[in-house]
XYZ file of N, CA and C in Angstrom:
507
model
N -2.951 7.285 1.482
C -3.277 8.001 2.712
C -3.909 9.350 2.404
N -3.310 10.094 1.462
C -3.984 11.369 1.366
C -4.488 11.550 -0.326
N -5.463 10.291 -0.064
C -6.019 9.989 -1.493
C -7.632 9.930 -1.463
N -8.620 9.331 -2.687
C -9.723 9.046 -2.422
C -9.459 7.530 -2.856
N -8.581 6.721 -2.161
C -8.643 5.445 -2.604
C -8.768 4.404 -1.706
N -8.719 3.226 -1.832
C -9.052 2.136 -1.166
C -7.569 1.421 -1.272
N -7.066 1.134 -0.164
C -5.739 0.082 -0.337
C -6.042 -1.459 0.535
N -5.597 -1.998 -0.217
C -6.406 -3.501 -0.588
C -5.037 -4.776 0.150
N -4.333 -4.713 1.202
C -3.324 -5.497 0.835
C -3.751 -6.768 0.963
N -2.981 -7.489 0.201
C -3.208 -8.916 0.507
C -2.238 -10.064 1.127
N -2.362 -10.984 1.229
C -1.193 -12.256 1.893
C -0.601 -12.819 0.349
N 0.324 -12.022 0.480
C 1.520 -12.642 -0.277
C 1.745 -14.144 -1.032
N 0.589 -14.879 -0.006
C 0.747 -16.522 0.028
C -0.592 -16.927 -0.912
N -1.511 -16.113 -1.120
C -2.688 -16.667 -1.805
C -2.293 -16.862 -3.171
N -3.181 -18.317 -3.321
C -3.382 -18.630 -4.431
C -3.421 -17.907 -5.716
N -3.247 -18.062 -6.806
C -3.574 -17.408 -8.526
C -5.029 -16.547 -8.493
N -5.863 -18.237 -7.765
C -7.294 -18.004 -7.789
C -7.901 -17.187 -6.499
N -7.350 -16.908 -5.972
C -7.674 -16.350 -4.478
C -7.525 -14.721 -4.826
N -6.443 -14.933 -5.606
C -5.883 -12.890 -6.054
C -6.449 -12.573 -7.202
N -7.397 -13.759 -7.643
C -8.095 -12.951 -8.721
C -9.015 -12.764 -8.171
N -9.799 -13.678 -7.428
C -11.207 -13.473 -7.014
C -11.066 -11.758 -5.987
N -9.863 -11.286 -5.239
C -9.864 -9.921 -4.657
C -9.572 -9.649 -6.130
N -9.261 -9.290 -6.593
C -9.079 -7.987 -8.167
C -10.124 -8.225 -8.420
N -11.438 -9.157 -8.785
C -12.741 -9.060 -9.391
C -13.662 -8.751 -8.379
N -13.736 -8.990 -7.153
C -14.546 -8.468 -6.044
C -14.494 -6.921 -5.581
N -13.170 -6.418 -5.365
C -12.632 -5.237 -5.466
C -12.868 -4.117 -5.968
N -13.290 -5.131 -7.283
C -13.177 -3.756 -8.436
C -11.411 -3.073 -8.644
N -10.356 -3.530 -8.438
C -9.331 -2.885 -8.697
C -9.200 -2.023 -9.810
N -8.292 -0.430 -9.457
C -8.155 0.036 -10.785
C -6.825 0.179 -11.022
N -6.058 -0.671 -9.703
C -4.525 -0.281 -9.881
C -4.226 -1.585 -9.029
N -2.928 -2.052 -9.473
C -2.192 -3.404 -8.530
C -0.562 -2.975 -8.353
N -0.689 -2.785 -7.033
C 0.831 -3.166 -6.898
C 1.322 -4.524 -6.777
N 2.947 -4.524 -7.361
C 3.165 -5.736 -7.578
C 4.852 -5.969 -7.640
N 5.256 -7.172 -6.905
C 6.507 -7.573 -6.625
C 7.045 -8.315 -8.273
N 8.509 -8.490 -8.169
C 8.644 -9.123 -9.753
C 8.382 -10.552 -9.205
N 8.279 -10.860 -7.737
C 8.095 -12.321 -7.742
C 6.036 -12.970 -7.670
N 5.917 -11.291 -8.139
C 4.300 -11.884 -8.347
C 4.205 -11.271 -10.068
N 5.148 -11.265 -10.667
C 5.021 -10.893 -12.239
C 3.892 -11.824 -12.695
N 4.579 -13.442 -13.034
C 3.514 -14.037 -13.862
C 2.220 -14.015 -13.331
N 1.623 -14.183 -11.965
C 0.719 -14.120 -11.933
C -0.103 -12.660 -12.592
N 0.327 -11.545 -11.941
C -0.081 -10.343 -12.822
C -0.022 -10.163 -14.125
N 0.546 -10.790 -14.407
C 0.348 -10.979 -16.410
C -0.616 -11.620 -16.784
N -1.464 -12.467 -15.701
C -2.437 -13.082 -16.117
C -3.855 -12.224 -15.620
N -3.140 -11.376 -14.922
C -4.533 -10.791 -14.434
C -4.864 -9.566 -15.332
N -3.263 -9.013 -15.872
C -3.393 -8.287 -16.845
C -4.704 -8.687 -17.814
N -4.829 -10.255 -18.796
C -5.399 -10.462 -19.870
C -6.581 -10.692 -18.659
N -6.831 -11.527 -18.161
C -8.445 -11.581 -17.913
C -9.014 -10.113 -17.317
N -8.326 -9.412 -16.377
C -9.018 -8.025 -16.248
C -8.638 -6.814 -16.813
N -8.875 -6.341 -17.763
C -8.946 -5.666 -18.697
C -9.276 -3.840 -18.036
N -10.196 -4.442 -17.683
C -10.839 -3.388 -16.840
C -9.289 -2.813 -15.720
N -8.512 -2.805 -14.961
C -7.529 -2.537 -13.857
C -6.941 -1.592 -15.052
N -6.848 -0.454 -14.642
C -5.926 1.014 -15.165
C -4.641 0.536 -15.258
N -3.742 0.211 -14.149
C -2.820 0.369 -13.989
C -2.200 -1.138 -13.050
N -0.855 -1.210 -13.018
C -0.251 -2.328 -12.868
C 1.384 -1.430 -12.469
N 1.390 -1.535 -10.968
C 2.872 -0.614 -10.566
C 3.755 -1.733 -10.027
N 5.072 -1.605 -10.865
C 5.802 -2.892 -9.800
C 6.429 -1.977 -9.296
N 6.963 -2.758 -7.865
C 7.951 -2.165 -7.078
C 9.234 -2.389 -7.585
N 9.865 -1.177 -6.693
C 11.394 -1.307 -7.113
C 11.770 -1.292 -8.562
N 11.047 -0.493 -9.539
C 11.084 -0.333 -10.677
C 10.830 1.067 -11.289
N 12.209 1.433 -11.769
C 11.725 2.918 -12.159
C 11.288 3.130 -13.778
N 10.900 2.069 -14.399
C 9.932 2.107 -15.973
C 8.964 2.991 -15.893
N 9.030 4.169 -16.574
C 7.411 4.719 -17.316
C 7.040 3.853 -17.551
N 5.415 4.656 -17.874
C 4.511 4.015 -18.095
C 4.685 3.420 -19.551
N 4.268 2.315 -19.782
C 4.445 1.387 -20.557
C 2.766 0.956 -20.940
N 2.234 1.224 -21.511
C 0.819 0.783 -21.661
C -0.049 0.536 -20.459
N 0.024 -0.133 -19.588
C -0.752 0.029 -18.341
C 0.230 -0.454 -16.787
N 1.377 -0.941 -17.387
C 2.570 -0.766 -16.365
C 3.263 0.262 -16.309
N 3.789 0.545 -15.073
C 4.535 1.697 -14.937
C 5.289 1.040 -13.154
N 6.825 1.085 -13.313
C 7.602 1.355 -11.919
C 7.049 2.270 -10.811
N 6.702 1.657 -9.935
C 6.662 2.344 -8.324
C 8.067 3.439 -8.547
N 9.078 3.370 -8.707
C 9.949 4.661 -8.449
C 9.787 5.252 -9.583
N 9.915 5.216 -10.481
C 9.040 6.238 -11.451
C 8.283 7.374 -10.773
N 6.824 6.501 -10.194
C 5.745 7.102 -9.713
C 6.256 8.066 -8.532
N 7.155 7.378 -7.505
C 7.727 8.293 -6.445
C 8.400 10.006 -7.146
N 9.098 9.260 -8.294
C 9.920 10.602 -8.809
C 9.290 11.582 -9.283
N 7.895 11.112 -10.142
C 7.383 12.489 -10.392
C 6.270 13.008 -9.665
N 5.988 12.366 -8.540
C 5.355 12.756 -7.353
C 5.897 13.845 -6.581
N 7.530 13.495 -6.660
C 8.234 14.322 -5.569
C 8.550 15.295 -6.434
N 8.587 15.564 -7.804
C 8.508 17.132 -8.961
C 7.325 17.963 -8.414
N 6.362 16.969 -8.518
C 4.795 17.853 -8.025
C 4.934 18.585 -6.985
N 5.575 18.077 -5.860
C 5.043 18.422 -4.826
C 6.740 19.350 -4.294
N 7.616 18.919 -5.064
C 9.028 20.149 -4.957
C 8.119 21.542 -6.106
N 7.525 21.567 -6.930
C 6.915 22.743 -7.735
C 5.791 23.242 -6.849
N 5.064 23.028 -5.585
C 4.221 23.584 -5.049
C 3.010 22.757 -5.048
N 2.778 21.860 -5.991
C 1.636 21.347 -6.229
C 0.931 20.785 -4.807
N 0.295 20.743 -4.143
C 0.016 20.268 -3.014
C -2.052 19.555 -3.499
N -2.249 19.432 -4.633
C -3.295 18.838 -4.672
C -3.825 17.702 -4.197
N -3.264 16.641 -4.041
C -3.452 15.477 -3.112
C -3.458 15.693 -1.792
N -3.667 16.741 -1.140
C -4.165 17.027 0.258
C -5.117 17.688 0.543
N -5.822 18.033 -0.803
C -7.234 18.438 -1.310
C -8.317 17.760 -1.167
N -7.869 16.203 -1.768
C -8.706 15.034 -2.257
C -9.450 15.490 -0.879
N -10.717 15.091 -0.935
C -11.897 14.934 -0.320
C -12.278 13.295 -0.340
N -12.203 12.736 0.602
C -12.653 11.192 1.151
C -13.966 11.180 1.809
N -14.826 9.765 1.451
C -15.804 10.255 2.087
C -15.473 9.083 3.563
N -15.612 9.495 4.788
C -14.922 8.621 5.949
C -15.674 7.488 6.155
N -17.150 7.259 5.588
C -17.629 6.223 5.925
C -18.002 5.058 4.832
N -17.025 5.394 4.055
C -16.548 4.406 2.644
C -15.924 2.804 3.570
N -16.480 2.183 3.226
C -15.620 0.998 3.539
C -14.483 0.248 2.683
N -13.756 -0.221 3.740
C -12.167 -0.484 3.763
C -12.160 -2.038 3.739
N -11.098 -2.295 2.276
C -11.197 -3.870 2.320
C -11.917 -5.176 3.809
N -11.917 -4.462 4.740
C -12.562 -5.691 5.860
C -13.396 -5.430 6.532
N -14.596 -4.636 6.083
C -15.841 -3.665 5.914
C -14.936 -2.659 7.182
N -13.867 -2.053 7.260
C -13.325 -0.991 7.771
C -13.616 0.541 7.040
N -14.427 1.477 7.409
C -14.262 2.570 6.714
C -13.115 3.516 7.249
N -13.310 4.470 6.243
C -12.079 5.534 6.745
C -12.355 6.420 7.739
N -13.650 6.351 8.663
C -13.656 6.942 9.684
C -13.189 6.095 10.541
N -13.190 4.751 10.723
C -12.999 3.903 11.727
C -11.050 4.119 11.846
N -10.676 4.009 10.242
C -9.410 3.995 10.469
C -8.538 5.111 11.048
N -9.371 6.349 10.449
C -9.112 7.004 11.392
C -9.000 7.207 12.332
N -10.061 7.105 13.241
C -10.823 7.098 14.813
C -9.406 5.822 15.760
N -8.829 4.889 14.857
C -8.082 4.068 15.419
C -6.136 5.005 15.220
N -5.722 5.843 14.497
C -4.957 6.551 14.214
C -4.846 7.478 15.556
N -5.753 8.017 15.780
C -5.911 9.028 16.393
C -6.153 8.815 17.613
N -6.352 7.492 18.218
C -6.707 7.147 19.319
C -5.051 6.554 19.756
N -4.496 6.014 18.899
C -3.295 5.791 19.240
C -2.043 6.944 19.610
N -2.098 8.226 18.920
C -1.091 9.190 19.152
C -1.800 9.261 20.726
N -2.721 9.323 21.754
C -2.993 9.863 22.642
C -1.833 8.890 23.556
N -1.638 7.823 23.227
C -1.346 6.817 23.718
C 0.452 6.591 23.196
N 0.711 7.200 22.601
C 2.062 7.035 22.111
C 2.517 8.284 20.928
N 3.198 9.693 21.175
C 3.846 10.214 20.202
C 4.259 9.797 19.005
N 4.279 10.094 18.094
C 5.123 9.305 16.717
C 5.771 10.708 15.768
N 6.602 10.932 15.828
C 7.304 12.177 14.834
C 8.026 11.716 13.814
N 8.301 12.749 12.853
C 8.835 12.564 11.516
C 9.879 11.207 11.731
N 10.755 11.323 12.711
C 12.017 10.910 12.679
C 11.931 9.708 13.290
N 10.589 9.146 13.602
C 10.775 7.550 13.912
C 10.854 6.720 12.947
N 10.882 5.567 13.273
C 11.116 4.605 12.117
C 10.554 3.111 12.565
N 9.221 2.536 11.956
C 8.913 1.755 12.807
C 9.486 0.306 12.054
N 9.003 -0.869 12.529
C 9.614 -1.905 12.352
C 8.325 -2.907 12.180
N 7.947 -3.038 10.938
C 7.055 -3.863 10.654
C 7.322 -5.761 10.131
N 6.499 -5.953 11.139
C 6.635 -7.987 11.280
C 5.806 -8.294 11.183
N 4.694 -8.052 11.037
C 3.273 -8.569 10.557
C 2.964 -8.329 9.287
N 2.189 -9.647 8.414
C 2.093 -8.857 7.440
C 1.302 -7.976 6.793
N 1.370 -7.122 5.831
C 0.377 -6.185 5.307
C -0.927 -5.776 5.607
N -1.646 -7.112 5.361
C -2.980 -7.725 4.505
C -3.426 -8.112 6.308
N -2.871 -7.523 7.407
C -3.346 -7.941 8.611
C -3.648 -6.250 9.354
N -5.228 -6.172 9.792
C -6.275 -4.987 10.001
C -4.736 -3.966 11.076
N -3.978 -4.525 11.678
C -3.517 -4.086 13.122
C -2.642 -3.740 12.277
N -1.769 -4.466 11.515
C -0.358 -3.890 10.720
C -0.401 -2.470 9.558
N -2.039 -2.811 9.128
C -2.267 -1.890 7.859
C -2.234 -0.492 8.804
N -2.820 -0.500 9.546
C -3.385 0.606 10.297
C -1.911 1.360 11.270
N -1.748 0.365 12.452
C -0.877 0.376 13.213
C 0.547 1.033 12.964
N 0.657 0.651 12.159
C 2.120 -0.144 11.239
C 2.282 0.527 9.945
N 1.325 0.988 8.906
C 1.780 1.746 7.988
C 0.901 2.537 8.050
N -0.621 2.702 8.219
C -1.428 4.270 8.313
C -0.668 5.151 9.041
N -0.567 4.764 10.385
C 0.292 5.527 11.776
C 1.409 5.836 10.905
N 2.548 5.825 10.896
C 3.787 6.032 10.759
C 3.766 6.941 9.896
N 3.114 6.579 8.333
C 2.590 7.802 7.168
C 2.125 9.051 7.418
N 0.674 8.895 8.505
C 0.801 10.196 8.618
C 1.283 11.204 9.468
N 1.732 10.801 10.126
C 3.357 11.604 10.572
C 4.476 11.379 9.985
N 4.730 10.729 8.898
C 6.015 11.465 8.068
C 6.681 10.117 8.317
N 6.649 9.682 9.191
C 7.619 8.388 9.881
C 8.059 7.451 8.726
N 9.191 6.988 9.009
C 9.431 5.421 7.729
C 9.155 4.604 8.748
N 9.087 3.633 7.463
C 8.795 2.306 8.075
C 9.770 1.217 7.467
N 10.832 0.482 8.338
C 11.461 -1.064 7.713
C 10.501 -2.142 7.837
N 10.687 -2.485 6.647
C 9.814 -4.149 6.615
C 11.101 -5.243 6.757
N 10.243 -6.262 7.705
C 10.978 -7.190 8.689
C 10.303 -8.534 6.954
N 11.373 -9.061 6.326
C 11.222 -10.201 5.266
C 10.446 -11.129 5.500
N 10.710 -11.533 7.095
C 10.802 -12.798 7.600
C 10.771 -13.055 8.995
N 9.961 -13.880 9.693
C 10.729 -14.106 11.085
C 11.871 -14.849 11.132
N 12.914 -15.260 10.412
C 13.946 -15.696 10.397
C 14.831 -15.059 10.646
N 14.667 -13.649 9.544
C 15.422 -12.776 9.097
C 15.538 -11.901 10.019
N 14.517 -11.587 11.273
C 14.190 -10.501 11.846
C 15.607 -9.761 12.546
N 16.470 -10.822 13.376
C 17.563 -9.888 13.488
C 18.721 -9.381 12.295
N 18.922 -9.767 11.697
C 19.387 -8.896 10.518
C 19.030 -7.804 9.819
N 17.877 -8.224 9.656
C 16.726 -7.149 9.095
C 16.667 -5.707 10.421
N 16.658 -6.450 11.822
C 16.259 -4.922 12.802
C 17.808 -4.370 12.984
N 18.633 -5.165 12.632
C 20.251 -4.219 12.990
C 20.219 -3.569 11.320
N 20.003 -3.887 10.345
C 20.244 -2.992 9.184
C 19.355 -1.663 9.213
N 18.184 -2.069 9.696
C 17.323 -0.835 9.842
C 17.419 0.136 11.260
């Protein structure tokens, strides 16, 4: 969100060959990644060479040659920015970069901002996401919105799961 980057999600459900062909179309220089998408990312590790980085979730490992834990990354994010560092709100974006579904970041914006007129959102909400990721309304809606107002967000597993999942959250 307050980067010069491109976030790419995808459906959970695609193929080996489907998630390589986005990492080689893409251009990826970073993958996030579940441990239940390990092997496949080990393979994307050797054929793309080229991708910087490889973050699993829910994993607090340094960096390890080109893996490194998502909480790791949170922890020394939150040093930076407990020491003053506030450089990542510097980054300069250019808004009419396009966004994995020829969406640029003015559009996503322009859709952010059209929504607070239409609904408040403060630090202390907490939204409830059931759609998944890799869908234009959820990316935006659902995790742009909520981010930049501070807001969390629970992710709903499952429609199975959904009442369990909305009384824990």
């Amino acid at each position: 969100l307050c980067g010069d980057a491109i976030a790419i999600p995808t459906d959970k459900e695609l193929p080996e060959n489907e998630l390589e062909n986005v990492v080689k179309r893409s251009k990826a220089d970073a993958i996030i990644y579940s441990e239940k998408k390990a092997d496949s990312v080990k393979k994307i590790m050797e054929k793309f060479p080229q991708v910087k980085y490889f973050i699993k979730m829910y994993s607090e490992d340094g960096l390890q040659n080109k893996t490194v834990g998502m909480q790791y990354l949170i922890n020394e994010g939150t040093k930076f920015v407990n020491s003053g560092d506030d450089y990542f709100a510097k980054v300069e974006t250019d808004p009419d970069e396009f966004k994995g579904v020829m969406l640029t970041s003015r559009n996503l914006a322009e859709n952010i901002n059209a929504a607070t007129a239409y609904a408040k959102v403060y630090p202390e909400d907490r939204f409830f996401s059931v759609l998944p990721l890799h869908h234009t309304y959820e990316s935006t809606i659902g995790f742009l919105l909520p981010m930049a107002w501070g807001s969390s967000i629970a992710v709903c597993q499952g429609l199975k799961h959904i009442v369990p999942n909305m009384l824990e959250s």
